[in-house]
PDB file of N, CA and C in Angstrom:
ATOM      1  N   MET B   1     -87.474-104.299  27.013  1.00  0.00           N
ATOM      2  CA  MET B   1     -87.511-105.666  26.810  1.00  0.00           C
ATOM      3  C   MET B   1     -86.194-105.945  27.307  1.00  0.00           C
ATOM      4  N   THR B   2     -86.391-106.948  27.600  1.00  0.00           N
ATOM      5  CA  THR B   2     -84.893-107.909  28.427  1.00  0.00           C
ATOM      6  C   THR B   2     -85.299-109.433  27.341  1.00  0.00           C
ATOM      7  N   MET B   3     -83.675-109.686  26.995  1.00  0.00           N
ATOM      8  CA  MET B   3     -84.279-111.128  26.434  1.00  0.00           C
ATOM      9  C   MET B   3     -83.036-112.124  27.060  1.00  0.00           C
ATOM     10  N   LYS B   4     -83.267-113.328  27.574  1.00  0.00           N
ATOM     11  CA  LYS B   4     -83.073-114.225  28.490  1.00  0.00           C
ATOM     12  C   LYS B   4     -82.390-114.935  27.339  1.00  0.00           C
ATOM     13  N   MET B   5     -80.957-114.876  27.216  1.00  0.00           N
ATOM     14  CA  MET B   5     -80.631-116.122  25.880  1.00  0.00           C
ATOM     15  C   MET B   5     -79.799-117.219  27.047  1.00  0.00           C
ATOM     16  N   GLN B   6     -80.040-117.913  26.888  1.00  0.00           N
ATOM     17  CA  GLN B   6     -79.500-119.197  27.450  1.00  0.00           C
ATOM     18  C   GLN B   6     -78.297-119.907  26.887  1.00  0.00           C
ATOM     19  N   LYS B   7     -76.764-120.262  27.238  1.00  0.00           N
ATOM     20  CA  LYS B   7     -75.539-120.830  26.683  1.00  0.00           C
ATOM     21  C   LYS B   7     -75.438-122.095  26.672  1.00  0.00           C
ATOM     22  N   GLN B   8     -75.401-122.431  25.587  1.00  0.00           N
ATOM     23  CA  GLN B   8     -75.165-124.225  25.513  1.00  0.00           C
ATOM     24  C   GLN B   8     -74.195-124.684  25.527  1.00  0.00           C
ATOM     25  N   LYS B   9     -73.339-125.802  25.658  1.00  0.00           N
ATOM     26  CA  LYS B   9     -72.175-126.123  25.378  1.00  0.00           C
ATOM     27  C   LYS B   9     -72.562-127.157  23.994  1.00  0.00           C
ATOM     28  N   CYS B  10     -71.773-126.603  23.025  1.00  0.00           N
ATOM     29  CA  CYS B  10     -71.812-126.962  21.570  1.00  0.00           C
ATOM     30  C   CYS B  10     -70.431-128.560  21.576  1.00  0.00           C
ATOM     31  N   ASP B  11     -71.258-129.390  20.804  1.00  0.00           N
ATOM     32  CA  ASP B  11     -70.193-130.228  20.224  1.00  0.00           C
ATOM     33  C   ASP B  11     -69.576-130.483  18.845  1.00  0.00           C
ATOM     34  N   SER B  12     -69.848-129.106  18.524  1.00  0.00           N
ATOM     35  CA  SER B  12     -69.258-129.327  17.171  1.00  0.00           C
ATOM     36  C   SER B  12     -69.007-128.051  16.560  1.00  0.00           C
ATOM     37  N   LEU B  13     -68.369-127.524  15.106  1.00  0.00           N
ATOM     38  CA  LEU B  13     -67.868-126.366  15.112  1.00  0.00           C
ATOM     39  C   LEU B  13     -70.031-125.733  14.386  1.00  0.00           C
ATOM     40  N   ALA B  14     -70.297-126.976  13.750  1.00  0.00           N
ATOM     41  CA  ALA B  14     -71.401-126.761  13.129  1.00  0.00           C
ATOM     42  C   ALA B  14     -72.644-125.902  14.407  1.00  0.00           C
ATOM     43  N   GLN B  15     -72.624-127.208  15.471  1.00  0.00           N
ATOM     44  CA  GLN B  15     -73.649-126.365  16.156  1.00  0.00           C
ATOM     45  C   GLN B  15     -73.142-124.691  16.715  1.00  0.00           C
ATOM     46  N   VAL B  16     -72.032-125.043  16.921  1.00  0.00           N
ATOM     47  CA  VAL B  16     -70.988-123.227  17.194  1.00  0.00           C
ATOM     48  C   VAL B  16     -71.983-122.332  16.203  1.00  0.00           C
ATOM     49  N   ARG B  17     -71.473-122.834  14.704  1.00  0.00           N
ATOM     50  CA  ARG B  17     -71.994-121.395  13.453  1.00  0.00           C
ATOM     51  C   ARG B  17     -73.332-121.403  13.886  1.00  0.00           C
ATOM     52  N   GLU B  18     -74.284-122.621  14.013  1.00  0.00           N
ATOM     53  CA  GLU B  18     -75.371-122.340  14.009  1.00  0.00           C
ATOM     54  C   GLU B  18     -76.357-121.603  14.999  1.00  0.00           C
ATOM     55  N   GLN B  19     -75.685-121.360  16.426  1.00  0.00           N
ATOM     56  CA  GLN B  19     -76.115-120.429  17.470  1.00  0.00           C
ATOM     57  C   GLN B  19     -75.591-119.271  17.004  1.00  0.00           C
ATOM     58  N   ILE B  20     -74.286-118.591  16.565  1.00  0.00           N
ATOM     59  CA  ILE B  20     -73.551-117.595  16.150  1.00  0.00           C
ATOM     60  C   ILE B  20     -74.987-116.980  14.954  1.00  0.00           C
ATOM     61  N   ASP B  21     -75.121-118.001  13.898  1.00  0.00           N
ATOM     62  CA  ASP B  21     -76.191-117.504  12.997  1.00  0.00           C
ATOM     63  C   ASP B  21     -77.493-116.673  13.982  1.00  0.00           C
ATOM     64  N   ALA B  22     -78.448-117.651  14.793  1.00  0.00           N
ATOM     65  CA  ALA B  22     -79.301-117.221  15.293  1.00  0.00           C
ATOM     66  C   ALA B  22     -79.002-115.826  15.961  1.00  0.00           C
ATOM     67  N   ILE B  23     -77.349-116.193  16.390  1.00  0.00           N
ATOM     68  CA  ILE B  23     -77.734-114.981  17.284  1.00  0.00           C
ATOM     69  C   ILE B  23     -77.709-113.308  16.465  1.00  0.00           C
ATOM     70  N   ASP B  24     -76.916-113.381  15.023  1.00  0.00           N
ATOM     71  CA  ASP B  24     -77.189-112.404  14.705  1.00  0.00           C
ATOM     72  C   ASP B  24     -77.817-112.118  13.980  1.00  0.00           C
ATOM     73  N   GLN B  25     -78.726-112.891  13.451  1.00  0.00           N
ATOM     74  CA  GLN B  25     -80.215-112.334  13.430  1.00  0.00           C
ATOM     75  C   GLN B  25     -80.909-111.667  14.618  1.00  0.00           C
ATOM     76  N   SER B  26     -80.465-112.127  15.377  1.00  0.00           N
ATOM     77  CA  SER B  26     -81.265-111.656  16.693  1.00  0.00           C
ATOM     78  C   SER B  26     -80.975-110.444  16.863  1.00  0.00           C
ATOM     79  N   LEU B  27     -79.798-110.173  16.728  1.00  0.00           N
ATOM     80  CA  LEU B  27     -79.018-109.003  17.145  1.00  0.00           C
ATOM     81  C   LEU B  27     -79.239-107.970  15.906  1.00  0.00           C
ATOM     82  N   ILE B  28     -79.617-108.567  14.817  1.00  0.00           N
ATOM     83  CA  ILE B  28     -79.844-107.711  13.362  1.00  0.00           C
ATOM     84  C   ILE B  28     -81.478-106.997  13.479  1.00  0.00           C
ATOM     85  N   GLU B  29     -81.945-107.568  14.316  1.00  0.00           N
ATOM     86  CA  GLU B  29     -83.344-107.479  14.518  1.00  0.00           C
ATOM     87  C   GLU B  29     -83.572-106.531  15.833  1.00  0.00           C
ATOM     88  N   ILE B  30     -82.634-106.654  16.795  1.00  0.00           N
ATOM     89  CA  ILE B  30     -82.696-105.692  17.988  1.00  0.00           C
ATOM     90  C   ILE B  30     -81.877-104.370  17.247  1.00  0.00           C
ATOM     91  N   ILE B  31     -80.878-104.191  16.211  1.00  0.00           N
ATOM     92  CA  ILE B  31     -80.381-102.937  15.654  1.00  0.00           C
ATOM     93  C   ILE B  31     -81.724-102.212  14.783  1.00  0.00           C
ATOM     94  N   ALA B  32     -82.557-102.982  14.450  1.00  0.00           N
ATOM     95  CA  ALA B  32     -83.334-102.333  13.381  1.00  0.00           C
ATOM     96  C   ALA B  32     -84.167-101.699  14.838  1.00  0.00           C
ATOM     97  N   LEU B  33     -84.766-102.342  15.304  1.00  0.00           N
ATOM     98  CA  LEU B  33     -85.715-101.666  15.968  1.00  0.00           C
ATOM     99  C   LEU B  33     -85.003-100.504  17.593  1.00  0.00           C
ATOM    100  N   ARG B  34     -84.064-100.216  17.961  1.00  0.00           N
ATOM    101  CA  ARG B  34     -83.326 -99.488  17.913  1.00  0.00           C
ATOM    102  C   ARG B  34     -83.018 -98.139  16.624  1.00  0.00           C
ATOM    103  N   GLN B  35     -83.170 -98.558  15.660  1.00  0.00           N
ATOM    104  CA  GLN B  35     -83.110 -97.565  14.726  1.00  0.00           C
ATOM    105  C   GLN B  35     -84.263 -97.166  14.951  1.00  0.00           C
ATOM    106  N   PHE B  36     -84.951 -98.263  14.520  1.00  0.00           N
ATOM    107  CA  PHE B  36     -86.795 -97.108  14.608  1.00  0.00           C
ATOM    108  C   PHE B  36     -86.841 -96.331  15.891  1.00  0.00           C
ATOM    109  N   TYR B  37     -86.507 -96.961  16.847  1.00  0.00           N
ATOM    110  CA  TYR B  37     -87.167 -95.381  18.012  1.00  0.00           C
ATOM    111  C   TYR B  37     -85.706 -94.597  16.987  1.00  0.00           C
ATOM    112  N   VAL B  38     -84.321 -94.482  17.201  1.00  0.00           N
ATOM    113  CA  VAL B  38     -83.819 -93.074  17.047  1.00  0.00           C
ATOM    114  C   VAL B  38     -84.267 -92.508  16.044  1.00  0.00           C
ATOM    115  N   ASP B  39     -84.525 -92.955  14.757  1.00  0.00           N
ATOM    116  CA  ASP B  39     -85.837 -92.138  13.935  1.00  0.00           C
ATOM    117  C   ASP B  39     -86.451 -91.845  14.852  1.00  0.00           C
ATOM    118  N   GLN B  40     -87.116 -91.914  15.363  1.00  0.00           N
ATOM    119  CA  GLN B  40     -88.237 -91.232  16.471  1.00  0.00           C
ATOM    120  C   GLN B  40     -88.289 -89.978  16.588  1.00  0.00           C
ATOM    121  N   ALA B  41     -86.520 -90.447  17.700  1.00  0.00           N
ATOM    122  CA  ALA B  41     -86.135 -89.314  18.417  1.00  0.00           C
ATOM    123  C   ALA B  41     -85.714 -88.133  17.670  1.00  0.00           C
ATOM    124  N   THR B  42     -85.471 -88.342  16.000  1.00  0.00           N
ATOM    125  CA  THR B  42     -85.076 -86.934  15.261  1.00  0.00           C
ATOM    126  C   THR B  42     -86.388 -86.079  15.236  1.00  0.00           C
ATOM    127  N   ARG B  43     -87.668 -86.651  15.373  1.00  0.00           N
ATOM    128  CA  ARG B  43     -88.520 -85.614  15.495  1.00  0.00           C
ATOM    129  C   ARG B  43     -88.981 -84.282  16.635  1.00  0.00           C
ATOM    130  N   PHE B  44     -87.895 -84.862  17.391  1.00  0.00           N
ATOM    131  CA  PHE B  44     -87.752 -83.764  18.391  1.00  0.00           C
ATOM    132  C   PHE B  44     -85.977 -83.575  18.698  1.00  0.00           C
ATOM    133  N   LYS B  45     -85.857 -83.151  17.787  1.00  0.00           N
ATOM    134  CA  LYS B  45     -84.354 -83.055  17.741  1.00  0.00           C
ATOM    135  C   LYS B  45     -84.222 -81.711  16.640  1.00  0.00           C
ATOM    136  N   HIS B  46     -83.902 -80.198  17.201  1.00  0.00           N
ATOM    137  CA  HIS B  46     -83.816 -79.062  15.874  1.00  0.00           C
ATOM    138  C   HIS B  46     -82.333 -78.752  15.642  1.00  0.00           C
ATOM    139  N   SER B  47     -81.720 -79.571  16.437  1.00  0.00           N
ATOM    140  CA  SER B  47     -79.943 -78.793  15.748  1.00  0.00           C
ATOM    141  C   SER B  47     -79.588 -80.044  15.817  1.00  0.00           C
ATOM    142  N   VAL B  48     -78.114 -79.740  15.174  1.00  0.00           N
ATOM    143  CA  VAL B  48     -76.873 -80.576  15.339  1.00  0.00           C
ATOM    144  C   VAL B  48     -76.322 -80.889  16.696  1.00  0.00           C
ATOM    145  N   GLN B  49     -76.944 -79.641  17.392  1.00  0.00           N
ATOM    146  CA  GLN B  49     -76.129 -80.292  18.822  1.00  0.00           C
ATOM    147  C   GLN B  49     -77.008 -81.219  19.571  1.00  0.00           C
ATOM    148  N   ASP B  50     -78.350 -80.614  19.062  1.00  0.00           N
ATOM    149  CA  ASP B  50     -79.485 -81.726  19.714  1.00  0.00           C
ATOM    150  C   ASP B  50     -78.624 -83.417  19.121  1.00  0.00           C
ATOM    151  N   VAL B  51     -78.802 -83.264  17.926  1.00  0.00           N
ATOM    152  CA  VAL B  51     -78.221 -84.616  17.688  1.00  0.00           C
ATOM    153  C   VAL B  51     -77.338 -85.406  18.120  1.00  0.00           C
ATOM    154  N   GLN B  52     -75.787 -84.621  17.790  1.00  0.00           N
ATOM    155  CA  GLN B  52     -75.028 -85.240  18.446  1.00  0.00           C
ATOM    156  C   GLN B  52     -74.808 -85.263  19.952  1.00  0.00           C
ATOM    157  N   SER B  53     -75.234 -84.297  20.784  1.00  0.00           N
ATOM    158  CA  SER B  53     -75.466 -84.591  22.216  1.00  0.00           C
ATOM    159  C   SER B  53     -74.054 -85.400  23.006  1.00  0.00           C
ATOM    160  N   PRO B  54     -72.953 -84.928  22.974  1.00  0.00           N
ATOM    161  CA  PRO B  54     -71.944 -86.014  23.574  1.00  0.00           C
ATOM    162  C   PRO B  54     -72.216 -86.201  25.597  1.00  0.00           C
ATOM    163  N   GLU B  55     -73.271 -85.140  25.359  1.00  0.00           N
ATOM    164  CA  GLU B  55     -73.424 -85.904  27.288  1.00  0.00           C
ATOM    165  C   GLU B  55     -74.072 -87.301  27.140  1.00  0.00           C
ATOM    166  N   ARG B  56     -75.245 -87.506  25.781  1.00  0.00           N
ATOM    167  CA  ARG B  56     -75.658 -88.303  25.883  1.00  0.00           C
ATOM    168  C   ARG B  56     -74.978 -89.851  25.588  1.00  0.00           C
ATOM    169  N   VAL B  57     -74.516 -89.627  24.800  1.00  0.00           N
ATOM    170  CA  VAL B  57     -72.946 -90.976  24.262  1.00  0.00           C
ATOM    171  C   VAL B  57     -72.589 -91.040  25.622  1.00  0.00           C
ATOM    172  N   GLU B  58     -71.956 -89.938  26.185  1.00  0.00           N
ATOM    173  CA  GLU B  58     -71.286 -90.804  27.221  1.00  0.00           C
ATOM    174  C   GLU B  58     -72.321 -91.161  28.098  1.00  0.00           C
ATOM    175  N   GLN B  59     -73.296 -91.220  28.508  1.00  0.00           N
ATOM    176  CA  GLN B  59     -74.235 -91.983  29.187  1.00  0.00           C
ATOM    177  C   GLN B  59     -74.247 -93.184  29.231  1.00  0.00           C
ATOM    178  N   VAL B  60     -74.575 -93.457  27.790  1.00  0.00           N
ATOM    179  CA  VAL B  60     -74.733 -94.591  27.088  1.00  0.00           C
ATOM    180  C   VAL B  60     -74.197 -95.545  27.082  1.00  0.00           C
ATOM    181  N   ILE B  61     -72.726 -94.995  26.875  1.00  0.00           N
ATOM    182  CA  ILE B  61     -71.114 -95.620  26.672  1.00  0.00           C
ATOM    183  C   ILE B  61     -71.377 -96.481  27.992  1.00  0.00           C
ATOM    184  N   THR B  62     -70.965 -95.223  29.519  1.00  0.00           N
ATOM    185  CA  THR B  62     -71.245 -95.963  30.758  1.00  0.00           C
ATOM    186  C   THR B  62     -71.924 -97.055  31.071  1.00  0.00           C
ATOM    187  N   LYS B  63     -73.015 -97.029  30.393  1.00  0.00           N
ATOM    188  CA  LYS B  63     -74.698 -98.309  31.284  1.00  0.00           C
ATOM    189  C   LYS B  63     -73.880 -99.212  29.963  1.00  0.00           C
ATOM    190  N   VAL B  64     -73.339 -99.387  28.431  1.00  0.00           N
ATOM    191  CA  VAL B  64     -73.192-100.362  28.028  1.00  0.00           C
ATOM    192  C   VAL B  64     -72.169-101.233  28.467  1.00  0.00           C
ATOM    193  N   ARG B  65     -71.166-100.480  28.891  1.00  0.00           N
ATOM    194  CA  ARG B  65     -70.007-100.654  29.925  1.00  0.00           C
ATOM    195  C   ARG B  65     -70.551-101.885  31.302  1.00  0.00           C
ATOM    196  N   ALA B  66     -70.912-100.645  31.750  1.00  0.00           N
ATOM    197  CA  ALA B  66     -71.746-101.474  32.777  1.00  0.00           C
ATOM    198  C   ALA B  66     -72.424-103.168  32.108  1.00  0.00           C
ATOM    199  N   HIS B  67     -73.113-102.924  31.556  1.00  0.00           N
ATOM    200  CA  HIS B  67     -74.342-104.079  31.014  1.00  0.00           C
ATOM    201  C   HIS B  67     -72.865-105.087  30.750  1.00  0.00           C
ATOM    202  N   ALA B  68     -72.085-104.766  29.895  1.00  0.00           N
ATOM    203  CA  ALA B  68     -70.831-105.611  29.502  1.00  0.00           C
ATOM    204  C   ALA B  68     -70.155-106.577  30.492  1.00  0.00           C
ATOM    205  N   VAL B  69     -69.537-105.832  31.331  1.00  0.00           N
ATOM    206  CA  VAL B  69     -69.182-106.415  32.736  1.00  0.00           C
ATOM    207  C   VAL B  69     -70.405-107.174  33.437  1.00  0.00           C
ATOM    208  N   GLN B  70     -71.382-107.215  33.411  1.00  0.00           N
ATOM    209  CA  GLN B  70     -72.590-107.488  34.110  1.00  0.00           C
ATOM    210  C   GLN B  70     -72.989-108.806  33.829  1.00  0.00           C
ATOM    211  N   PHE B  71     -72.686-108.917  32.215  1.00  0.00           N
ATOM    212  CA  PHE B  71     -72.918-110.330  31.327  1.00  0.00           C
ATOM    213  C   PHE B  71     -71.619-110.933  30.782  1.00  0.00           C
ATOM    214  N   GLY B  72     -70.698-110.706  31.218  1.00  0.00           N
ATOM    215  CA  GLY B  72     -69.250-111.014  31.148  1.00  0.00           C
ATOM    216  C   GLY B  72     -68.443-111.036  29.762  1.00  0.00           C
ATOM    217  N   ALA B  73     -69.029-109.900  29.225  1.00  0.00           N
ATOM    218  CA  ALA B  73     -68.467-109.092  27.887  1.00  0.00           C
ATOM    219  C   ALA B  73     -67.192-108.186  27.821  1.00  0.00           C
ATOM    220  N   ASP B  74     -66.848-108.422  26.794  1.00  0.00           N
ATOM    221  CA  ASP B  74     -65.540-107.347  27.216  1.00  0.00           C
ATOM    222  C   ASP B  74     -65.784-105.886  26.833  1.00  0.00           C
ATOM    223  N   PRO B  75     -65.817-105.088  28.305  1.00  0.00           N
ATOM    224  CA  PRO B  75     -66.477-103.582  27.823  1.00  0.00           C
ATOM    225  C   PRO B  75     -65.799-102.879  26.529  1.00  0.00           C
ATOM    226  N   ALA B  76     -64.351-103.029  26.658  1.00  0.00           N
ATOM    227  CA  ALA B  76     -63.646-102.575  25.179  1.00  0.00           C
ATOM    228  C   ALA B  76     -64.252-102.761  24.215  1.00  0.00           C
ATOM    229  N   VAL B  77     -64.956-103.896  23.842  1.00  0.00           N
ATOM    230  CA  VAL B  77     -65.113-104.151  22.524  1.00  0.00           C
ATOM    231  C   VAL B  77     -66.396-103.592  22.635  1.00  0.00           C
ATOM    232  N   VAL B  78     -67.364-103.611  23.591  1.00  0.00           N
ATOM    233  CA  VAL B  78     -68.658-103.351  23.584  1.00  0.00           C
ATOM    234  C   VAL B  78     -68.757-101.696  23.478  1.00  0.00           C
ATOM    235  N   GLU B  79     -67.562-101.089  23.576  1.00  0.00           N
ATOM    236  CA  GLU B  79     -67.653 -99.671  24.015  1.00  0.00           C
ATOM    237  C   GLU B  79     -67.195 -99.171  22.114  1.00  0.00           C
ATOM    238  N   LYS B  80     -66.260-100.207  21.672  1.00  0.00           N
ATOM    239  CA  LYS B  80     -66.281 -99.376  20.519  1.00  0.00           C
ATOM    240  C   LYS B  80     -67.544 -99.827  19.499  1.00  0.00           C
ATOM    241  N   LEU B  81     -68.235-100.881  19.600  1.00  0.00           N
ATOM    242  CA  LEU B  81     -69.185-101.283  18.910  1.00  0.00           C
ATOM    243  C   LEU B  81     -70.284-100.436  18.816  1.00  0.00           C
ATOM    244  N   TYR B  82     -70.584 -99.813  19.940  1.00  0.00           N
ATOM    245  CA  TYR B  82     -71.341 -98.799  20.384  1.00  0.00           C
ATOM    246  C   TYR B  82     -71.095 -97.607  19.883  1.00  0.00           C
ATOM    247  N   ARG B  83     -69.916 -96.977  20.001  1.00  0.00           N
ATOM    248  CA  ARG B  83     -69.463 -96.178  19.541  1.00  0.00           C
ATOM    249  C   ARG B  83     -69.237 -96.122  17.786  1.00  0.00           C
ATOM    250  N   GLU B  84     -69.694 -96.872  16.883  1.00  0.00           N
ATOM    251  CA  GLU B  84     -69.411 -97.141  16.197  1.00  0.00           C
ATOM    252  C   GLU B  84     -70.990 -96.575  15.676  1.00  0.00           C
ATOM    253  N   MET B  85     -71.661 -97.583  16.205  1.00  0.00           N
ATOM    254  CA  MET B  85     -72.909 -97.657  15.770  1.00  0.00           C
ATOM    255  C   MET B  85     -73.885 -96.017  15.891  1.00  0.00           C
ATOM    256  N   ILE B  86     -73.464 -95.611  17.226  1.00  0.00           N
ATOM    257  CA  ILE B  86     -74.336 -94.429  17.705  1.00  0.00           C
ATOM    258  C   ILE B  86     -73.610 -93.478  16.636  1.00  0.00           C
ATOM    259  N   ALA B  87     -72.124 -93.227  15.861  1.00  0.00           N
ATOM    260  CA  ALA B  87     -71.606 -92.521  15.331  1.00  0.00           C
ATOM    261  C   ALA B  87     -73.011 -92.656  13.998  1.00  0.00           C
ATOM    262  N   GLN B  88     -73.185 -93.854  13.294  1.00  0.00           N
ATOM    263  CA  GLN B  88     -73.846 -94.503  12.084  1.00  0.00           C
ATOM    264  C   GLN B  88     -75.477 -93.322  12.367  1.00  0.00           C
ATOM    265  N   PHE B  89     -75.524 -93.692  13.791  1.00  0.00           N
ATOM    266  CA  PHE B  89     -76.669 -93.375  13.904  1.00  0.00           C
ATOM    267  C   PHE B  89     -77.178 -91.667  13.633  1.00  0.00           C
ATOM    268  N   ILE B  90     -76.228 -90.969  14.249  1.00  0.00           N
ATOM    269  CA  ILE B  90     -75.933 -89.608  14.349  1.00  0.00           C
ATOM    270  C   ILE B  90     -76.136 -88.983  12.784  1.00  0.00           C
ATOM    271  N   GLN B  91     -74.766 -90.011  12.233  1.00  0.00           N
ATOM    272  CA  GLN B  91     -75.144 -89.255  10.486  1.00  0.00           C
ATOM    273  C   GLN B  91     -76.472 -89.862   9.870  1.00  0.00           C
ATOM    274  N   ARG B  92     -77.147 -90.627  10.563  1.00  0.00           N
ATOM    275  CA  ARG B  92     -78.511 -91.149   9.771  1.00  0.00           C
ATOM    276  C   ARG B  92     -79.269 -89.906  10.419  1.00  0.00           C
ATOM    277  N   GLU B  93     -79.094 -89.314  11.541  1.00  0.00           N
ATOM    278  CA  GLU B  93     -79.977 -88.517  11.990  1.00  0.00           C
ATOM    279  C   GLU B  93     -79.944 -86.887  11.101  1.00  0.00           C
ATOM    280  N   LEU B  94     -78.306 -86.247  11.187  1.00  0.00           N
ATOM    281  CA  LEU B  94     -77.858 -85.371  10.741  1.00  0.00           C
ATOM    282  C   LEU B  94     -78.851 -84.869   8.860  1.00  0.00           C
ATOM    283  N   LYS B  95     -78.527 -86.358   8.574  1.00  0.00           N
ATOM    284  CA  LYS B  95     -79.417 -86.242   7.100  1.00  0.00           C
ATOM    285  C   LYS B  95     -80.705 -85.659   7.095  1.00  0.00           C
ATOM    286  N   GLU B  96     -81.632 -85.640   8.495  1.00  0.00           N
ATOM    287  CA  GLU B  96     -82.447 -85.399   8.647  1.00  0.00           C
ATOM    288  C   GLU B  96     -83.153 -84.074   8.884  1.00  0.00           C
ATOM    289  N   ILE B  97     -81.817 -83.680   9.532  1.00  0.00           N
ATOM    290  CA  ILE B  97     -82.241 -82.007  10.298  1.00  0.00           C
ATOM    291  C   ILE B  97     -82.029 -81.136   9.098  1.00  0.00           C
ATOM    292  N   ARG B  98     -81.244 -81.358   8.315  1.00  0.00           N
ATOM    293  CA  ARG B  98     -80.303 -80.837   7.306  1.00  0.00           C
ATOM    294  C   ARG B  98     -81.082 -81.209   6.388  1.00  0.00           C
ATOM    295  N   PRO B  99     -80.988 -79.545   5.934  1.00  0.00           N
ATOM    296  CA  PRO B  99     -81.763 -79.294   4.114  1.00  0.00           C
ATOM    297  C   PRO B  99     -81.236 -79.816   3.238  1.00  0.00           C
TER     298      PRO B  99
END
């Protein structure tokens, strides 16, 4: 699933905010979709090590930093957001595999 979003010059702060609000809604929808797949992955993980998987975390970080550069986003910001999101999803998964 690749979304192509068009950048457009805004003529007012209200237009800027309208665009940001629309992007926020799309981000939430995409995060919910990611969570859906994270929840499915939990079925295939049987240990804390499977869930935490530091090598997979670093693979994801490397990919998202490259995408950030490709699309003109600050890679440090993207990395920080992803590390926090991943940490939260790991906590969610750990609740499922721990008694």
